[in-house]
Short mmCIF file of C-alpha atoms in Angstrom, two decimals:
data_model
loop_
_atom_site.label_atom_id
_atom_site.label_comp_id
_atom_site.label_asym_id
_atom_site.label_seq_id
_atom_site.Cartn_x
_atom_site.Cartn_y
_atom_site.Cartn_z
CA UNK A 23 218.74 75.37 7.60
CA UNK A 24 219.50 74.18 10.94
CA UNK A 25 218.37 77.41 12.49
CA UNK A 26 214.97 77.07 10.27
CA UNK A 27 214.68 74.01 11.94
CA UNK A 28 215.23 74.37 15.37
CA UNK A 29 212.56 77.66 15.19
CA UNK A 30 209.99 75.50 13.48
CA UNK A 31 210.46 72.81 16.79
CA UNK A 32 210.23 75.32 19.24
CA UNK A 33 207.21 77.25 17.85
CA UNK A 34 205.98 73.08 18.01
CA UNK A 35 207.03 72.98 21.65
CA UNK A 36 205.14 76.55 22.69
CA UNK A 37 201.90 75.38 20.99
CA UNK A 38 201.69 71.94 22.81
CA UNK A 39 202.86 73.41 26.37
CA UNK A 40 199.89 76.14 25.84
CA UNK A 41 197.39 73.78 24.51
CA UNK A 42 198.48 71.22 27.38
CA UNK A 43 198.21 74.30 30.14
CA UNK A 44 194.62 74.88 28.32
CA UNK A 45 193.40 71.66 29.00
CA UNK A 46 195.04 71.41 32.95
CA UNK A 47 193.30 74.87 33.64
CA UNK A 48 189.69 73.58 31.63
CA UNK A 49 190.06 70.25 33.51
CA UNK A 50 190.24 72.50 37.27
CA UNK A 51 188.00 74.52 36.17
CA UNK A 52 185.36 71.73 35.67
CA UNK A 53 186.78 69.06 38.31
CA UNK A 54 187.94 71.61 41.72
CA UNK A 55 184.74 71.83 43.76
CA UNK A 56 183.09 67.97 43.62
CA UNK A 57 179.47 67.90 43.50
CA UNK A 58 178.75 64.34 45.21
CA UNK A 59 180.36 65.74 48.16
CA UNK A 60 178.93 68.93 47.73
CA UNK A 61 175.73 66.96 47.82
CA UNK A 62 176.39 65.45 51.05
CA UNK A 63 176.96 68.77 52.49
CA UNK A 64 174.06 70.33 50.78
CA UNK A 65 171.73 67.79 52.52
CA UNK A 66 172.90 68.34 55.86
CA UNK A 67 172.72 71.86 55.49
CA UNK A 68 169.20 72.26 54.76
CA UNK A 69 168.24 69.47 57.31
CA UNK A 70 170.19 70.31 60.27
CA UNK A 71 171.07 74.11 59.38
CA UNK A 72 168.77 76.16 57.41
CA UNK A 73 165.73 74.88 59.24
CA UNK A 74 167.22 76.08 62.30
CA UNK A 75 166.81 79.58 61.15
CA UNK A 76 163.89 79.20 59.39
CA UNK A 77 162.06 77.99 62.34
CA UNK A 78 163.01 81.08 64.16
CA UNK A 79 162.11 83.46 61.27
CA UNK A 80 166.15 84.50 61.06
CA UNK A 81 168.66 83.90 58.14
CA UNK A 82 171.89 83.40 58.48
CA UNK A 83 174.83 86.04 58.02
CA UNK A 84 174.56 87.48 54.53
CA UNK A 85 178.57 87.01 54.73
CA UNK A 86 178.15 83.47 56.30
CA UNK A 87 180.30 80.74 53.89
CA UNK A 88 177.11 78.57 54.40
CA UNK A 89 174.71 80.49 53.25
CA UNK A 90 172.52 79.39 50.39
CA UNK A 91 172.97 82.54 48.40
CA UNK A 92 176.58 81.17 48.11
CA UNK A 93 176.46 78.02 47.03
CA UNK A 94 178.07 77.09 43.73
CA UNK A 95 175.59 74.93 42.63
CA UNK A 96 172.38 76.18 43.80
CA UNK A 97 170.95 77.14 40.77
CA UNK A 98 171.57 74.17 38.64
CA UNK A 99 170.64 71.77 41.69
CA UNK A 100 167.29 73.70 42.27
CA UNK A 101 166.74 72.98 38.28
CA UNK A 102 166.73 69.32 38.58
CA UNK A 103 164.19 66.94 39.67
CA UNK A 104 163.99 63.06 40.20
CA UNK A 105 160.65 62.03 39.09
CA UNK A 106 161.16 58.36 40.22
CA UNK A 107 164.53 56.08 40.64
CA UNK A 108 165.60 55.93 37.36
CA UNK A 109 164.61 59.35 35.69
CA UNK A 110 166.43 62.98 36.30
CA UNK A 111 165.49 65.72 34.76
CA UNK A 112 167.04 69.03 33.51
CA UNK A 113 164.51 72.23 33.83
CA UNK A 114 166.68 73.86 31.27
CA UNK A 115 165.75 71.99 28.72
CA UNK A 116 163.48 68.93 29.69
CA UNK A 117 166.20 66.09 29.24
CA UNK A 118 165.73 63.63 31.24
CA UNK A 119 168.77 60.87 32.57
CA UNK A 120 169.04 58.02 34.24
CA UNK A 121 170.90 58.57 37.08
CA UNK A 122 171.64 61.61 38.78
CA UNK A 123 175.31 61.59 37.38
CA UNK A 124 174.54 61.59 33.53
CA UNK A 125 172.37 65.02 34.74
CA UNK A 126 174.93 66.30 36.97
CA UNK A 127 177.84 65.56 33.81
CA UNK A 128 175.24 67.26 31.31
CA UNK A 129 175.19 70.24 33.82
CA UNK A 130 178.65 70.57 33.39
CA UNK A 131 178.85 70.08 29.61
CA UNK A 132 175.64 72.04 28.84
CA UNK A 133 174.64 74.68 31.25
CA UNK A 134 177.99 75.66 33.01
CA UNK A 135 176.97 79.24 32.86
CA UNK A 136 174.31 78.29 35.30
CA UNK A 137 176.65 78.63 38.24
CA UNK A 138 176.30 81.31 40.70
CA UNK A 139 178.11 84.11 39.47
CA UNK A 140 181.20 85.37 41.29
CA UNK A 141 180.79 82.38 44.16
CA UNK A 142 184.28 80.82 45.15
CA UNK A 143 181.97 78.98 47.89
CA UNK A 144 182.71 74.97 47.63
CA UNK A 145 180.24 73.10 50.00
CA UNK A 146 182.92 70.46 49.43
CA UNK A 147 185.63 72.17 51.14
CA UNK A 148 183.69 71.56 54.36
CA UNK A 149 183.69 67.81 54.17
CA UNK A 150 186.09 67.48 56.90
CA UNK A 151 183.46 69.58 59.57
CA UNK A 152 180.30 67.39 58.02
CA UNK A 153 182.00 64.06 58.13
CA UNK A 154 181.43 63.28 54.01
CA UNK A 155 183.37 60.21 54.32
CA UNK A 156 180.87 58.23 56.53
CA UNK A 157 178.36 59.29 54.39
CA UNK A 158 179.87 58.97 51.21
CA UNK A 159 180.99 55.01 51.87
CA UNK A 160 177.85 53.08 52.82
CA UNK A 161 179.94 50.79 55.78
CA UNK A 162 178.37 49.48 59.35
CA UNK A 163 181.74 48.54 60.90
CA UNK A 164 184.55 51.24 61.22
CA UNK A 165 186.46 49.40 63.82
CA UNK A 166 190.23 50.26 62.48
CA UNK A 167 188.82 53.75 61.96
CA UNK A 168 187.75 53.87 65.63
CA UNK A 169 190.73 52.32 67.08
CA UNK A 170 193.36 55.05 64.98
CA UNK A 171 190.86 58.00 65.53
CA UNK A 172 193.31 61.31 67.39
CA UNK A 173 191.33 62.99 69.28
CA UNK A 174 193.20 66.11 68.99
CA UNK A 175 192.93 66.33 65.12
CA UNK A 176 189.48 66.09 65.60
CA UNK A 177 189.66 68.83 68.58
CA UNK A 178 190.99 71.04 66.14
CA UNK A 179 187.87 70.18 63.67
CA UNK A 180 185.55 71.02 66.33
CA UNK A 181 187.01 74.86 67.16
CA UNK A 182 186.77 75.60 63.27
CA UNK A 183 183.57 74.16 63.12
CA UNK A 184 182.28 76.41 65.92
CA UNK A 185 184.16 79.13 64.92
CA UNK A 186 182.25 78.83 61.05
CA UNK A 187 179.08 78.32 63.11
CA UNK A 188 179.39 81.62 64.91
CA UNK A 189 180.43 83.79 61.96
CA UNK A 190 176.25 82.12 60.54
CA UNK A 191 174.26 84.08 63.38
CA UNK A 192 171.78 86.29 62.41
CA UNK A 193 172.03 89.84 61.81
CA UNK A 194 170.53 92.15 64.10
CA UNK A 195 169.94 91.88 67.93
CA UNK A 196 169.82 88.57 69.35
CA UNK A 197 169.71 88.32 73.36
CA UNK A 198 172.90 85.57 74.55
CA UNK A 199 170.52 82.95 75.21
CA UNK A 200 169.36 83.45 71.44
CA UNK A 201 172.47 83.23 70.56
CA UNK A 202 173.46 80.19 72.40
CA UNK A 203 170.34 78.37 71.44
CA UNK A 204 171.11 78.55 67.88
CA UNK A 205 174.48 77.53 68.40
CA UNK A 206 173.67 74.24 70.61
CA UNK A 207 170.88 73.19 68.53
CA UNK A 208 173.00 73.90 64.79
CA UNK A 209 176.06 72.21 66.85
CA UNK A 210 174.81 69.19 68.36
CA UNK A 211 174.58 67.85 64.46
CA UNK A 212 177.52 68.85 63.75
CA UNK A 213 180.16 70.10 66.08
CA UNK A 214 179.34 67.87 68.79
CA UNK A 215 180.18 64.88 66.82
CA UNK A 216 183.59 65.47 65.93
CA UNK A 217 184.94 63.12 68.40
CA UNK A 218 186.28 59.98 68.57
CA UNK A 219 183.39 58.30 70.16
CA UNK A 220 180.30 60.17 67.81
CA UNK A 221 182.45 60.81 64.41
CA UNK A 222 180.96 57.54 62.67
CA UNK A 223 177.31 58.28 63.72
CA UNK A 224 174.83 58.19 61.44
CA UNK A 225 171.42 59.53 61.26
CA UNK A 226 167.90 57.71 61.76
CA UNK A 227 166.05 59.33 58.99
CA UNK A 228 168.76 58.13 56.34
CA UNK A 229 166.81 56.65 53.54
CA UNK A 230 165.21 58.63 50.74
CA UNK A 231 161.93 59.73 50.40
CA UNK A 232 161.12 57.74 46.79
CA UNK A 233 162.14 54.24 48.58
CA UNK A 234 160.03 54.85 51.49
CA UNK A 235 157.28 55.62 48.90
CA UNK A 236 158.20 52.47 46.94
CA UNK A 237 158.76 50.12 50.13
CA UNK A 238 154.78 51.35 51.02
CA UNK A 239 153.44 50.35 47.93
CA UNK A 240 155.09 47.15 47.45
CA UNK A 241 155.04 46.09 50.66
CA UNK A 242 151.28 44.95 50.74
CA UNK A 243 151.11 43.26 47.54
CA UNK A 244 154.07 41.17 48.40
CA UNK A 245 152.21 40.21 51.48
CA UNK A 246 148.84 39.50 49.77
CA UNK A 247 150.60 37.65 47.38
CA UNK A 248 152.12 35.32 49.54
CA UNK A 249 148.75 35.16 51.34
CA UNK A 250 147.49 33.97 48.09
CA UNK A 251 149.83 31.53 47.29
CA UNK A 252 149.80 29.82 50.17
CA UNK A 253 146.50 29.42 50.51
CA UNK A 254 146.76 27.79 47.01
CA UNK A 255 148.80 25.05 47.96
CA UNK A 256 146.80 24.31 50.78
CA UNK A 257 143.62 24.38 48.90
CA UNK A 258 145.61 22.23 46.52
CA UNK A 259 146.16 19.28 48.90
CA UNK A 260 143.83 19.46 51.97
CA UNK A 261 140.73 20.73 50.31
CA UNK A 262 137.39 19.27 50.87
CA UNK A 263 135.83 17.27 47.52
CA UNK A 264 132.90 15.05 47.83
CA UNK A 265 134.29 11.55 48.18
CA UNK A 266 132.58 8.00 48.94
CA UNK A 267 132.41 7.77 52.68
CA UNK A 268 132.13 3.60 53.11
CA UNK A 269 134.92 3.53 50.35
CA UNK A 270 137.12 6.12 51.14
CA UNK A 271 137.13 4.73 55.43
CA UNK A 272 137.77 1.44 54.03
CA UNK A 273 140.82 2.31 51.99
CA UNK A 274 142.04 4.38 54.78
CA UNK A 275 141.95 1.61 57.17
CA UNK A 276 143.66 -0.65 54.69
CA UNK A 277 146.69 2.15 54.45
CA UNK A 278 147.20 2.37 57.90
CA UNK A 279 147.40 -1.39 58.08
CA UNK A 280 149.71 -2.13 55.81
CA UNK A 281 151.62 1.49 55.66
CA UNK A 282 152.95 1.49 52.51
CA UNK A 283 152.76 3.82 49.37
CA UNK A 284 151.13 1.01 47.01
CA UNK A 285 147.91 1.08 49.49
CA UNK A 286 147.24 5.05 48.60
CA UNK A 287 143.52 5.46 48.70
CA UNK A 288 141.67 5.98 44.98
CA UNK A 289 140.50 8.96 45.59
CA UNK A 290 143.81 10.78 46.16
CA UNK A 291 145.41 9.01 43.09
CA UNK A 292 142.62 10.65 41.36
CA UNK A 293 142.94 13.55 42.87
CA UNK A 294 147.12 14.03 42.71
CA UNK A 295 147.37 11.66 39.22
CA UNK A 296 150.33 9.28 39.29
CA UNK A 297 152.62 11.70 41.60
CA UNK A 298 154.29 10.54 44.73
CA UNK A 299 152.87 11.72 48.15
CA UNK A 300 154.61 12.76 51.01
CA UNK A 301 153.45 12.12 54.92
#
């Protein structure tokens, strides 16, 4: 009896270690490569990288970690569009979300066969070459960050990043200055800033396309508006109404005389009803 029992725990024991090892391995599966940083990296890649190459007519190494061919997530973040700040939608079935997020979680719930097939490439991974964490935390003032920064970490940042830059050239033929002209103008966006002096630097061009859009339309109604308004007001207090001349001098000179509220002309009691008037 004590034998039945002691199989019937164990058999217990193997099914909750393999259904707990089934839900470590789903939870890596779905959690190791992070797609906000990914993100970060996928930006600066197609600003600072790809358009390098394209503007040359090359592309990089087919066997280049950076390529776009590679990337985990390229075909479920070319299926997704943002249509205006509060509304992304999925091209592989027409939901739409509110935030980027919700999308990016219904990605992973709904469509996870739309990864790139055989890919171990995680744009993540490269966070420390593309500096995610000054553009993942929105922050003006890194002075403790400054003040700790090694140098010779970041030296050691620098030689991998040019290393991974070098392994991106083009196929074929390209003359040394080629070459080198690639690499200083892909490098001085990236490479060149993992110092201690240029590590926090951010770029110019930093806010999104749909605020600049928004900014530009608002911009001159909240200035008409105002325009409006004030005029208003002034209309409402210094605007010309036909008034008694002889009468209206007359109480005028009797205010200034005696200074006082009580002496307020008739025609701006009429005007402003029984409220009190500031000079």
């Amino acid at each position: 009896m004590v034998f039945g029992q002691d199989k019937s725990s164990r058999s217990w024991i193997s099914l909750i270690c393999v259904l707990l090892l089934h839900c470590i391995e789903e939870t890596t599966c779905n959690t190791h490569c992070s797609r906000p940083l990914s993100r970060i990296v996928r930006n600066q890649l197609t600003e600072h990288f790809y358009s390098v190459f394209q503007d040359r007519n090359h592309e990089p190494h087919s066997k280049c970690p950076l390529h776009a061919s590679r990337d985990l997530y390229r075909i479920q973040e070319g299926n997704k569009t943002q249509e205006y700040a509060a509304k992304w939608v999925c091209h592989f079935c027409g939901k739409a979300f509110f935030s980027e997020h919700h999308l990016d979680v219904h990605f992973d719930n709904k469509h996870s066969d739309k990864l790139v097939k055989g890919s171990t490439v995680c744009l993540a991974d490269f966070c420390d070459i593309f500096r995610c964490d000054v553009f993942e935390v929105q922050r003006k003032d890194y002075f403790w960050e400054k003040k700790l920064c090694k140098e010779d970490k970041l030296m050691v940042r620098k030689r991998r990043c040019e290393a991974l830059m070098r392994s991106c050239l083009p196929q074929g033929n390209l003359s040394v200055g080629e070459e080198f002209e690639i690499l200083e103008t892909i490098g001085s966006n990236t490479c060149s800033l993992l110092n201690c002096k240029d590590y926090w630097k951010r770029p110019h061009n930093d806010i999104s396309a749909w605020k600049i859009v928004l900014y530009a339309v608002v911009s001159p109604f909240f200035c008409m508006g105002l325009i409006v308004y004030y005029y208003a007001i002034w209309d409402y207090y210094y605007g010309d109404y036909p008034l008694d001349t002889k009468r209206s001098r007359e109480e005028e000179e009797s205010f200034s005389t005696f200074g006082n509220y009580r002496s307020t002309p008739s025609h701006l009691r009429k005007r402003y009803g029984e409220r009190p008037l500031m000079y």
